[in-house]
CSV table of C-alpha atoms in Angstrom, one decimal:
chain,number,residue,atom,x,y,z
H,189,MET,CA,-44.2,198.6,38.1
H,190,ALA,CA,-42.5,197.3,41.2
H,191,SER,CA,-40.6,199.5,43.7
H,192,VAL,CA,-37.8,198.0,45.8
H,193,GLN,CA,-36.7,200.3,48.6
H,194,GLY,CA,-33.2,200.7,50.0
H,195,MET,CA,-31.3,199.5,46.9
H,196,TYR,CA,-27.5,199.5,47.2
H,197,GLY,CA,-27.8,200.2,50.9
H,198,VAL,CA,-28.6,203.9,50.5
H,199,PRO,CA,-31.7,205.1,52.4
H,200,GLY,CA,-34.4,206.7,50.3
H,201,ARG,CA,-33.3,205.0,47.1
H,202,ALA,CA,-35.8,203.1,45.0
H,203,CYS,CA,-35.3,200.9,42.0
H,204,ILE,CA,-38.3,201.2,39.6
H,205,LEU,CA,-38.4,198.2,37.4
H,206,PRO,CA,-40.2,197.9,34.0
H,207,PRO,CA,-42.2,194.8,33.2
H,208,LYS,CA,-40.3,191.7,32.3
H,209,GLY,CA,-38.7,192.0,28.8
H,210,GLY,CA,-38.3,195.8,29.2
H,211,SER,CA,-35.4,197.5,27.5
H,212,HIS,CA,-34.0,199.6,30.3
H,213,TRP,CA,-33.5,199.7,34.1
H,214,TYR,CA,-34.2,202.9,35.9
H,215,LYS,CA,-32.8,203.9,39.3
H,216,ALA,CA,-34.4,206.8,41.2
H,217,LEU,CA,-33.3,208.8,44.1
H,218,GLU,CA,-36.6,209.9,45.8
H,219,GLY,CA,-36.9,212.8,48.2
H,220,GLN,CA,-39.1,215.7,49.0
H,221,GLY,CA,-40.3,217.6,46.0
H,222,GLN,CA,-38.4,216.6,42.9
H,223,GLY,CA,-35.9,213.7,42.9
H,224,TRP,CA,-33.4,212.6,40.3
H,225,MET,CA,-33.3,209.4,38.3
H,226,GLN,CA,-30.3,207.8,36.6
H,227,VAL,CA,-31.1,206.1,33.3
H,228,VAL,CA,-28.9,203.1,32.7
H,229,GLY,CA,-27.9,201.6,29.3
H,230,SER,CA,-29.5,198.5,27.8
H,231,SER,CA,-31.5,195.6,29.2
H,232,HIS,CA,-30.3,193.5,32.1
H,233,SER,CA,-31.6,190.3,33.8
H,234,SER,CA,-30.6,191.2,37.4
H,235,ASP,CA,-30.0,194.1,39.7
H,236,GLU,CA,-26.4,193.0,40.1
H,237,ALA,CA,-25.8,193.5,36.4
H,238,CYS,CA,-27.5,196.8,36.5
H,239,GLU,CA,-25.2,197.9,39.4
H,240,SER,CA,-22.2,196.7,37.4
H,241,ARG,CA,-23.1,198.7,34.3
H,242,TRP,CA,-23.9,201.7,36.5
H,243,SER,CA,-20.6,201.6,38.3
H,244,GLU,CA,-18.8,201.4,35.0
H,245,GLY,CA,-20.4,204.7,34.0
H,246,GLU,CA,-21.8,203.5,30.7
H,247,ASP,CA,-24.1,206.0,28.8
H,248,ILE,CA,-25.5,207.7,31.9
H,249,SER,CA,-27.7,210.8,31.8
H,250,PHE,CA,-29.8,212.6,34.4
H,251,VAL,CA,-33.4,213.5,34.0
H,252,SER,CA,-36.0,214.5,36.5
H,253,PHE,CA,-38.0,212.0,38.4
H,254,ASP,CA,-41.4,213.2,36.9
H,255,GLU,CA,-39.9,213.1,33.4
H,256,THR,CA,-38.7,209.5,33.9
H,257,LEU,CA,-42.0,208.3,35.1
H,258,GLY,CA,-43.4,209.6,31.8
H,259,THR,CA,-40.6,207.7,30.1
H,260,LEU,CA,-41.5,204.5,31.9
H,261,GLU,CA,-45.1,204.9,30.9
H,262,ALA,CA,-44.0,205.4,27.3
H,263,LEU,CA,-41.9,202.3,27.5
H,264,VAL,CA,-44.8,200.2,28.8
H,265,LYS,CA,-46.9,201.7,26.0
H,266,VAL,CA,-44.3,200.6,23.3
H,267,GLU,CA,-44.1,197.1,24.7
H,268,ASN,CA,-47.9,196.8,24.7
H,269,GLU,CA,-48.0,197.9,21.1
H,270,GLU,CA,-45.4,195.2,20.2
H,271,LYS,CA,-47.6,192.6,21.9
H,272,GLU,CA,-50.7,194.0,20.1
H,273,ILE,CA,-49.0,193.6,16.7
H,274,TRP,CA,-48.1,190.0,17.5
H,275,GLU,CA,-51.7,189.2,18.5
H,276,LEU,CA,-53.2,190.9,15.5
H,277,SER,CA,-50.8,189.0,13.2
H,278,GLY,CA,-52.0,185.7,14.7
H,279,THR,CA,-55.6,186.5,14.0
H,280,HIS,CA,-55.6,188.5,10.8
H,281,LYS,CA,-54.4,187.4,7.4
H,282,ARG,CA,-53.4,191.0,6.4
H,283,LEU,CA,-52.6,193.8,8.8
H,284,GLN,CA,-53.7,197.4,8.3
H,285,THR,CA,-52.6,200.8,9.8
H,286,LEU,CA,-49.2,199.8,11.0
H,287,ILE,CA,-47.5,203.2,10.3
H,288,HIS,CA,-49.1,204.7,13.5
H,289,TYR,CA,-46.7,202.5,15.6
H,290,VAL,CA,-43.9,204.7,14.4
H,291,ASN,CA,-44.7,207.4,16.9
H,292,LYS,CA,-42.9,209.7,19.4
H,293,ASP,CA,-42.8,207.1,22.2
H,294,SER,CA,-41.4,204.3,19.9
H,295,LEU,CA,-38.8,206.6,18.3
H,296,LYS,CA,-37.6,207.8,21.7
H,297,GLU,CA,-37.4,204.2,22.9
H,298,GLU,CA,-35.4,203.3,19.8
H,299,HIS,CA,-33.1,206.3,20.5
H,300,GLN,CA,-32.4,205.0,24.0
H,301,ARG,CA,-31.5,201.6,22.5
H,302,GLN,CA,-29.0,203.0,20.1
H,303,SER,CA,-25.3,202.7,21.1
H,304,GLY,CA,-23.4,206.0,21.2
H,305,SER,CA,-20.3,204.3,19.9
H,306,LYS,CA,-21.7,203.1,16.6
H,307,ALA,CA,-20.4,204.4,13.3
H,308,SER,CA,-22.4,207.4,11.9
H,309,GLY,CA,-23.9,207.7,8.4
H,310,ILE,CA,-23.2,210.2,5.7
H,311,ASP,CA,-24.6,213.1,7.8
H,312,GLY,CA,-22.1,212.5,10.6
H,313,MET,CA,-25.0,212.7,13.2
H,314,THR,CA,-24.3,210.9,16.5
H,315,LYS,CA,-26.5,209.9,19.3
H,316,ALA,CA,-25.1,212.6,21.6
H,317,GLU,CA,-25.7,215.4,19.1
H,318,TYR,CA,-29.2,214.2,18.4
H,319,SER,CA,-30.0,214.0,22.1
H,320,ARG,CA,-29.4,217.7,22.6
H,321,ASN,CA,-32.8,218.6,21.1
H,322,LEU,CA,-34.3,215.2,21.2
H,323,ASP,CA,-38.0,216.2,21.5
H,324,ASP,CA,-37.7,218.9,18.8
H,325,ASN,CA,-35.8,216.5,16.5
H,326,ILE,CA,-38.3,213.7,16.8
H,327,ASP,CA,-41.3,216.1,16.4
H,328,ASP,CA,-39.7,217.4,13.2
H,329,LEU,CA,-39.1,213.8,12.0
H,330,LEU,CA,-42.7,212.8,12.6
H,331,LYS,CA,-43.9,216.0,10.9
H,332,ARG,CA,-41.9,215.1,7.8
H,333,MET,CA,-43.1,211.5,7.9
H,334,LYS,CA,-46.7,212.5,8.1
H,335,SER,CA,-46.3,214.8,5.1
H,336,PHE,CA,-44.2,212.2,3.2
H,337,SER,CA,-41.4,214.7,2.8
H,338,TYR,CA,-39.1,212.5,4.9
H,339,ARG,CA,-36.7,210.6,2.6
H,340,PRO,CA,-34.0,208.3,3.9
H,341,LYS,CA,-30.4,209.3,3.1
H,342,PRO,CA,-28.1,207.0,1.2
H,343,ALA,CA,-26.2,204.5,3.3
H,344,ARG,CA,-22.5,205.1,3.8
H,345,ARG,CA,-20.6,202.2,2.3
H,346,THR,CA,-17.8,200.7,4.3
H,347,TYR,CA,-16.1,197.3,4.2
H,348,ILE,CA,-15.0,194.8,6.8
H,349,PRO,CA,-12.7,191.8,6.2
H,350,LYS,CA,-14.1,188.3,5.9
H,351,LEU,CA,-12.6,184.8,5.4
H,352,GLY,CA,-10.5,184.2,2.3
H,353,GLY,CA,-9.2,187.7,2.2
H,354,LYS,CA,-12.4,189.1,0.8
H,355,MET,CA,-14.2,192.2,2.1
H,356,ARG,CA,-17.8,192.3,3.2
H,357,PRO,CA,-19.7,195.5,2.2
H,358,LEU,CA,-21.8,197.3,4.9
H,359,GLY,CA,-24.2,200.1,4.5
H,360,ILE,CA,-24.3,202.5,7.5
H,361,PRO,CA,-27.6,204.5,7.7
H,362,SER,CA,-27.8,208.0,9.0
H,363,TYR,CA,-29.0,208.4,12.6
H,364,GLU,CA,-32.6,209.4,11.9
H,365,ASP,CA,-32.8,206.5,9.4
H,366,LYS,CA,-31.6,204.2,12.2
H,367,LEU,CA,-34.4,205.3,14.4
H,368,VAL,CA,-37.1,204.8,11.8
H,369,GLN,CA,-35.7,201.5,10.6
H,370,GLY,CA,-35.4,200.2,14.1
H,371,VAL,CA,-39.0,200.9,14.9
H,372,MET,CA,-40.2,199.6,11.6
H,373,ALA,CA,-38.1,196.4,12.1
H,374,LYS,CA,-39.8,195.8,15.4
H,375,VAL,CA,-43.2,196.2,13.7
H,376,LEU,CA,-42.2,193.7,11.0
H,377,ASN,CA,-40.9,191.3,13.7
H,378,GLY,CA,-44.3,191.5,15.4
H,379,VAL,CA,-46.0,190.8,12.1
H,380,TYR,CA,-43.9,187.9,11.0
H,381,GLU,CA,-42.8,186.1,14.2
H,382,PRO,CA,-46.1,184.3,14.4
H,383,ARG,CA,-45.8,183.4,10.7
H,384,PHE,CA,-42.2,182.3,10.4
H,385,MET,CA,-41.6,178.6,10.4
H,386,ASP,CA,-39.6,176.6,13.0
H,387,CYS,CA,-36.9,175.8,10.5
H,388,SER,CA,-35.8,179.5,10.4
H,389,TYR,CA,-33.3,180.7,13.1
H,390,GLY,CA,-31.2,183.7,12.0
H,391,PHE,CA,-32.1,187.2,13.0
H,392,ARG,CA,-35.0,186.1,15.2
H,393,PRO,CA,-35.5,186.6,19.0
H,394,ASN,CA,-34.6,183.8,21.3
H,395,ARG,CA,-33.2,181.7,18.4
H,396,SER,CA,-29.4,181.4,18.4
H,397,CYS,CA,-26.8,179.5,16.4
H,398,HIS,CA,-26.5,177.1,19.3
H,399,ASP,CA,-30.3,176.4,19.0
H,400,VAL,CA,-30.1,175.4,15.4
H,401,ILE,CA,-27.0,173.2,16.0
H,402,ARG,CA,-28.8,171.5,18.8
H,403,GLU,CA,-31.7,170.7,16.6
H,404,ILE,CA,-29.5,169.4,13.8
H,405,ASN,CA,-27.7,167.2,16.3
H,406,SER,CA,-30.9,165.9,17.6
H,407,THR,CA,-32.5,165.3,14.2
H,408,ILE,CA,-29.5,163.4,12.7
H,409,GLY,CA,-29.1,161.4,15.9
H,410,ARG,CA,-32.7,160.4,16.3
H,411,GLN,CA,-34.1,160.3,12.8
H,412,PRO,CA,-33.2,158.0,9.9
H,413,ILE,CA,-31.1,160.6,8.1
H,414,GLY,CA,-28.8,159.4,5.3
H,415,TRP,CA,-28.0,162.4,3.1
H,416,VAL,CA,-27.3,166.0,3.7
H,417,VAL,CA,-27.5,169.0,1.2
H,418,GLU,CA,-25.5,172.0,2.5
H,419,ALA,CA,-26.1,175.2,0.5
H,420,ASP,CA,-25.3,178.9,0.5
H,421,ILE,CA,-26.7,181.8,-1.6
H,422,LYS,CA,-24.2,183.8,-3.5
H,423,GLY,CA,-24.2,187.5,-2.5
H,424,TYR,CA,-27.7,187.1,-1.0
H,425,PHE,CA,-28.1,190.6,0.6
H,426,ASP,CA,-27.0,192.3,-2.6
H,427,ASN,CA,-29.4,190.4,-4.8
H,428,ILE,CA,-32.7,190.5,-3.1
H,429,ASP,CA,-35.3,191.5,-5.8
H,430,HIS,CA,-37.2,194.5,-4.6
H,431,SER,CA,-40.3,193.7,-6.7
H,432,TRP,CA,-40.6,190.2,-5.3
H,433,LEU,CA,-39.9,191.4,-1.8
H,434,MET,CA,-42.7,194.0,-2.0
H,435,LYS,CA,-45.1,191.3,-3.3
H,436,PHE,CA,-44.3,189.1,-0.3
H,437,LEU,CA,-44.8,192.0,2.1
H,438,GLU,CA,-48.1,193.0,0.4
H,439,HIS,CA,-49.3,189.5,1.0
H,440,ASP,CA,-49.3,190.1,4.8
H,441,ILE,CA,-49.5,193.9,5.1
H,442,GLN,CA,-52.2,196.2,3.7
H,443,ASP,CA,-50.9,199.5,5.0
H,444,LYS,CA,-49.7,201.3,1.9
H,445,ASN,CA,-48.0,204.1,3.8
H,446,PHE,CA,-45.9,201.6,5.8
H,447,LEU,CA,-44.9,199.8,2.6
H,448,ARG,CA,-44.2,203.1,0.9
H,449,TYR,CA,-41.4,203.9,3.5
H,450,ILE,CA,-40.0,200.4,3.1
H,451,VAL,CA,-39.6,201.1,-0.7
H,452,ARG,CA,-37.9,204.3,0.1
H,453,PHE,CA,-35.4,202.6,2.3
H,454,LEU,CA,-34.7,200.0,-0.3
H,455,LYS,CA,-34.2,202.7,-3.0
H,456,ALA,CA,-32.2,205.1,-0.8
H,457,GLY,CA,-29.0,204.1,-2.5
H,458,ILE,CA,-25.4,203.9,-1.4
H,459,MET,CA,-22.7,206.6,-1.0
H,460,GLU,CA,-19.2,205.3,-1.6
H,461,ASP,CA,-16.1,207.5,-1.8
H,462,GLY,CA,-18.3,210.6,-2.4
H,463,GLN,CA,-20.1,208.8,-5.3
H,464,TYR,CA,-23.8,208.0,-5.2
H,465,LEU,CA,-24.8,204.5,-6.4
H,466,ASP,CA,-28.4,203.4,-7.1
H,467,SER,CA,-29.7,200.4,-5.2
H,468,GLU,CA,-31.9,198.6,-7.8
H,469,SER,CA,-31.7,195.3,-5.8
H,470,GLY,CA,-30.5,194.1,-2.5
H,471,SER,CA,-30.8,195.4,1.1
H,472,PRO,CA,-27.5,196.7,2.5
H,473,GLN,CA,-26.0,194.8,5.4
H,474,GLY,CA,-25.7,197.1,8.3
H,475,GLY,CA,-29.3,198.5,8.2
H,476,LEU,CA,-31.5,197.7,11.1
H,477,ILE,CA,-34.4,196.7,8.8
H,478,SER,CA,-32.3,194.5,6.5
H,479,PRO,CA,-32.3,191.3,8.6
H,480,ILE,CA,-36.0,191.1,8.9
H,481,LEU,CA,-36.5,191.9,5.2
H,482,ALA,CA,-34.0,189.2,4.3
H,483,ASN,CA,-35.9,186.7,6.5
H,484,VAL,CA,-39.2,187.6,4.9
H,485,TYR,CA,-37.7,187.0,1.5
H,486,LEU,CA,-36.4,183.5,2.2
H,487,HIS,CA,-39.5,182.7,4.2
H,488,TYR,CA,-41.4,182.7,0.9
H,489,VAL,CA,-38.7,181.6,-1.4
H,490,LEU,CA,-37.3,178.7,0.6
H,491,ASP,CA,-39.1,177.8,3.9
H,492,ILE,CA,-42.7,177.7,2.7
H,493,TRP,CA,-41.6,176.0,-0.6
H,494,PHE,CA,-39.8,173.3,1.2
H,495,GLU,CA,-42.7,172.6,3.6
H,496,LYS,CA,-45.5,172.8,1.1
H,497,VAL,CA,-43.9,171.6,-2.1
H,498,VAL,CA,-40.7,169.6,-1.4
H,499,LYS,CA,-41.8,167.5,1.6
H,500,PRO,CA,-45.0,166.1,0.1
H,501,ARG,CA,-43.0,164.8,-2.9
H,502,MET,CA,-40.4,163.0,-0.8
H,503,LYS,CA,-40.5,159.3,-0.2
H,504,GLY,CA,-38.8,159.5,3.1
H,505,LYS,CA,-38.3,162.1,5.8
H,506,ALA,CA,-36.9,165.5,5.0
H,507,TYR,CA,-35.9,168.5,7.2
H,508,LEU,CA,-34.7,172.0,6.5
H,509,PHE,CA,-32.6,174.2,8.8
H,510,ARG,CA,-31.9,177.8,7.8
H,511,TYR,CA,-29.8,180.5,9.5
H,512,ALA,CA,-30.0,183.7,7.5
H,513,ASP,CA,-28.8,182.7,4.0
H,514,ASP,CA,-27.0,179.6,5.1
H,515,PHE,CA,-29.2,176.5,5.1
H,516,LEU,CA,-29.0,172.8,5.4
H,517,ALA,CA,-31.4,170.0,4.2
H,518,LEU,CA,-31.5,166.5,5.7
H,519,PHE,CA,-33.0,163.5,3.8
H,520,GLU,CA,-33.6,159.9,4.5
H,521,PHE,CA,-33.1,158.7,0.9
H,522,GLU,CA,-30.5,159.5,-1.8
H,523,ASP,CA,-33.2,160.0,-4.5
H,524,ASP,CA,-35.0,162.6,-2.5
H,525,ALA,CA,-31.8,164.4,-1.8
H,526,ARG,CA,-30.8,164.5,-5.4
H,527,LYS,CA,-34.2,165.7,-6.6
H,528,TYR,CA,-33.9,168.6,-4.1
H,529,TYR,CA,-30.3,169.3,-5.1
H,530,ASP,CA,-31.2,169.5,-8.8
H,531,VAL,CA,-34.3,171.7,-8.4
H,532,LEU,CA,-32.9,174.1,-5.8
H,533,PRO,CA,-30.9,176.3,-8.3
H,534,MET,CA,-34.0,176.7,-10.5
H,535,ARG,CA,-36.2,177.6,-7.5
H,536,LEU,CA,-33.7,180.3,-6.4
H,537,GLY,CA,-33.1,181.5,-9.9
H,538,LYS,CA,-36.8,182.3,-10.2
H,539,PHE,CA,-36.3,185.0,-7.6
H,540,ASN,CA,-33.0,186.3,-9.0
H,541,LEU,CA,-30.9,184.3,-6.5
H,542,GLU,CA,-27.9,182.1,-7.3
H,543,VAL,CA,-26.5,179.1,-5.4
H,544,ALA,CA,-22.8,179.5,-4.4
H,545,GLN,CA,-21.5,176.3,-6.1
H,546,GLU,CA,-18.3,176.2,-4.0
H,547,LYS,CA,-20.4,176.0,-0.8
H,548,THR,CA,-23.1,173.7,-2.0
H,549,ARG,CA,-22.7,169.9,-1.7
H,550,LEU,CA,-24.6,166.7,-1.6
H,551,ILE,CA,-23.0,164.2,0.8
H,552,PRO,CA,-23.9,160.9,2.6
H,553,PHE,CA,-24.2,161.5,6.3
H,554,GLY,CA,-26.0,159.9,9.2
H,555,ARG,CA,-26.2,156.9,11.4
H,556,ASN,CA,-26.4,154.2,8.7
H,557,SER,CA,-24.5,156.0,5.9
H,558,GLY,CA,-21.1,154.5,6.8
H,559,SER,CA,-19.6,157.7,5.5
H,560,LYS,CA,-16.6,159.6,6.6
H,561,GLU,CA,-17.8,162.8,4.9
H,562,THR,CA,-18.1,165.9,7.0
H,563,PHE,CA,-19.9,169.2,6.4
H,564,ASP,CA,-19.4,172.7,7.8
H,565,PHE,CA,-22.2,174.8,9.1
H,566,LEU,CA,-22.1,178.0,11.2
H,567,GLY,CA,-18.4,177.7,11.9
H,568,PHE,CA,-18.5,174.0,13.0
H,569,THR,CA,-17.4,170.9,11.2
H,570,HIS,CA,-20.0,168.1,11.8
H,571,ILE,CA,-18.7,164.5,11.9
H,572,ASN,CA,-20.1,161.0,12.1
H,573,GLY,CA,-18.7,159.7,15.4
H,574,LYS,CA,-19.4,157.5,18.4
H,575,SER,CA,-19.8,158.2,22.1
H,576,ARG,CA,-17.6,156.5,24.8
H,577,LYS,CA,-20.2,153.8,25.0
H,578,GLY,CA,-19.9,153.1,21.3
H,579,CYS,CA,-23.2,154.6,20.4
H,580,TYR,CA,-23.7,156.8,17.3
H,581,ARG,CA,-23.2,160.5,17.9
H,582,VAL,CA,-22.7,163.6,15.7
H,583,MET,CA,-19.4,165.2,16.7
H,584,HIS,CA,-18.8,168.9,16.3
H,585,ARG,CA,-15.4,170.6,15.9
H,586,THR,CA,-14.4,174.2,15.1
H,587,SER,CA,-14.0,174.3,11.4
H,588,LYS,CA,-10.4,174.5,10.1
H,589,LYS,CA,-11.2,177.6,8.0
H,590,LYS,CA,-12.6,179.4,11.0
H,591,LEU,CA,-9.8,178.3,13.3
H,592,ILE,CA,-7.1,179.5,10.9
H,593,ALA,CA,-8.9,182.9,10.6
H,594,LYS,CA,-9.2,183.2,14.4
H,595,ARG,CA,-5.5,182.3,14.9
H,596,LYS,CA,-4.5,184.9,12.3
H,597,ALA,CA,-6.6,187.6,13.9
H,598,MET,CA,-5.2,186.8,17.4
H,599,LYS,CA,-1.6,186.8,16.2
H,600,GLN,CA,-2.2,190.2,14.5
H,601,TRP,CA,-3.8,191.7,17.6
H,602,LEU,CA,-1.0,190.5,19.9
H,603,ARG,CA,1.6,192.0,17.6
H,604,LEU,CA,-0.2,195.3,17.4
H,605,ASN,CA,-0.3,195.4,21.2
H,606,MET,CA,3.1,194.1,21.7
H,607,HIS,CA,4.4,197.1,23.6
H,608,SER,CA,1.3,197.6,25.8
H,609,PRO,CA,1.5,196.8,29.5
H,610,VAL,CA,1.4,193.1,30.1
H,611,SER,CA,-1.7,193.4,32.3
H,612,ASP,CA,-3.5,195.1,29.5
H,613,ILE,CA,-2.4,192.5,26.9
H,614,ILE,CA,-3.6,189.6,29.1
H,615,ARG,CA,-6.9,191.4,29.9
H,616,GLY,CA,-7.6,191.9,26.2
H,617,LEU,CA,-6.5,188.3,25.4
H,618,ASN,CA,-8.9,187.0,28.1
H,619,LEU,CA,-11.8,188.9,26.7
H,620,ARG,CA,-11.2,187.4,23.2
H,621,LEU,CA,-10.7,183.9,24.7
H,622,LEU,CA,-14.0,184.1,26.6
H,623,GLY,CA,-15.8,185.2,23.5
H,624,HIS,CA,-14.3,182.3,21.6
H,625,TYR,CA,-15.3,179.8,24.4
H,626,ARG,CA,-18.9,181.2,24.6
H,627,TYR,CA,-19.5,180.5,20.9
H,628,TYR,CA,-17.3,177.5,20.1
H,629,GLY,CA,-17.6,175.9,23.6
H,630,ILE,CA,-20.3,173.4,22.7
H,631,SER,CA,-20.5,169.7,23.8
H,632,GLY,CA,-17.7,167.6,22.3
H,633,ASN,CA,-15.6,170.5,21.1
H,634,SER,CA,-13.1,170.5,24.0
H,635,LYS,CA,-10.1,169.4,21.9
H,636,SER,CA,-10.6,172.3,19.5
H,637,LEU,CA,-10.8,174.7,22.4
H,638,ASP,CA,-7.6,173.3,23.9
H,639,LYS,CA,-5.8,173.7,20.7
H,640,TYR,CA,-6.8,177.3,20.3
H,641,HIS,CA,-5.9,178.0,24.0
H,642,TYR,CA,-2.5,176.5,23.5
H,643,TYR,CA,-1.9,178.5,20.3
H,644,CYS,CA,-2.8,181.7,22.1
H,645,VAL,CA,-0.5,180.9,25.1
H,646,THR,CA,2.5,180.1,22.9
H,647,THR,CA,1.9,183.0,20.6
H,648,LEU,CA,1.8,185.4,23.6
H,649,PHE,CA,5.1,184.0,24.8
H,650,ARG,CA,6.7,184.6,21.4
H,651,VAL,CA,5.3,188.1,21.3
H,652,LEU,CA,6.6,189.0,24.8
H,653,ARG,CA,9.9,187.4,24.0
H,654,ARG,CA,10.3,189.5,20.9
H,655,ARG,CA,9.8,192.8,22.6
H,656,GLY,CA,12.7,192.1,25.0
H,657,GLN,CA,15.8,194.0,24.0
H,658,LYS,CA,18.7,193.1,26.3
H,659,ARG,CA,17.1,190.3,28.3
H,660,LYS,CA,14.4,188.1,26.7
H,661,ILE,CA,12.0,186.2,29.0
H,662,ASN,CA,12.2,182.5,29.3
H,663,TRP,CA,9.4,180.0,30.1
H,664,THR,CA,10.1,180.2,33.9
H,665,THR,CA,9.5,183.9,33.9
H,666,TYR,CA,6.5,183.5,31.5
H,667,ASN,CA,4.9,181.0,33.7
H,668,ARG,CA,5.2,183.3,36.7
H,669,ILE,CA,3.4,186.0,34.6
H,670,ILE,CA,0.6,183.7,33.6
H,671,ASN,CA,0.2,182.5,37.2
H,672,ALA,CA,0.1,186.2,38.4
H,673,TYR,CA,-2.4,187.5,35.9
H,674,GLY,CA,-4.2,184.3,34.8
H,675,ILE,CA,-5.3,183.3,31.3
H,676,ALA,CA,-8.8,182.1,30.7
H,677,LYS,CA,-9.0,178.3,30.4
H,678,PRO,CA,-11.1,176.5,27.9
H,679,ARG,CA,-14.6,175.4,29.1
H,680,ILE,CA,-17.8,174.0,27.6
H,681,CYS,CA,-20.5,176.8,27.8
H,682,VAL,CA,-23.3,175.2,25.8
H,683,ASP,CA,-24.8,171.8,26.1
H,684,ILE,CA,-26.3,170.6,22.8
H,685,TRP,CA,-26.6,167.0,23.7
H,686,HIS,CA,-29.5,167.3,26.1
């Protein structure tokens, strides 16, 4: 640990920093005898960010200096355990005795990571309530786990809107289940990160949507790609076969006690409107362990199959890119693409999965395809185009479906906040615009950003004009408001061409 004296210009203060990659920053006020330490929220990359979060008063609690040194030691221990799992996975075919990584230190670390504002499960337990007797609660949890009397509670079913007017089901675990799931998910990440293939991007550390789009752009631009198969799995998270999933896990993990608790989480069930529903298949979205389990399933069903079975049977080059349950296959020749397109439903059907026909297509695409076909992937429409110098280039635009949904959501938000102070409206608008730019602001997508910015500016004008009773604002007044408060302008945030 490193100690930096005199932080924030206050004599006697020291900032005790965990090793790189740590989950929390700690700030201590040292003095004679016993000092005090302020524990600050989630991980940061700089002291300035730490100071910002501290000044905002986010999730701050006070513990003694000696107690926090023990917490730091526990944090280092947890991180060393995660590295140990990674190293063991790289040298052993099957891993044993993983359940001991679910211990008091790892559960307390997971408790610190949890957000206090997240929705609670069926027991209504929150982070603040659990913190009141944290040590006793965790000791009791571990005692029940060791005696196998701990049983996960059913997840609370809730719904969030998705495109097309449909609703996406989520399963919210109870607080204790979140802690155990979070620790077990980290163990599974340590086991499978060295084993996952490079074609997989979703729900993995240091692999974002922009990374997979960058790789797709580079592969189509530099390789002789002529055909694209875009595909999606129908209701993937609801149809994961538990028996197959456990077979896949048993292939890499030999710890029966660890696997036993995974089965209990899978079989915990759903509570919806006071009615208990069995979970014979699937892994509810919303659980902390669900993403890694979903990745493990498709790692065996799709990724390895494509690499070991599909590729050797192709005449030309073939590439697979997968983000969660959305995946894209690129081929050099049409015959290869059609073979894959025909056999894919049978491969998925073997594991009780079904291709979403409306989202699965085979299209000509690439440098020499001469096609004007486009395809959508991860919210972007990908187009055959040319650079300013006339060279071939894959162009990327915000997909129309996503843009319509974003416009609708923005319009609804502005109308709901119509009568709020103008400063608050513009502050909220800017937060949403910046979030939009950070995701959709990739190389070559400036026109789509400009269109969305223009829509937001004009919609805000109409909303402010509607709330005027006797005297409605005009464009001159509106421009003065914009100049006074400022509306975030479009900008490219991610370079995917280099």
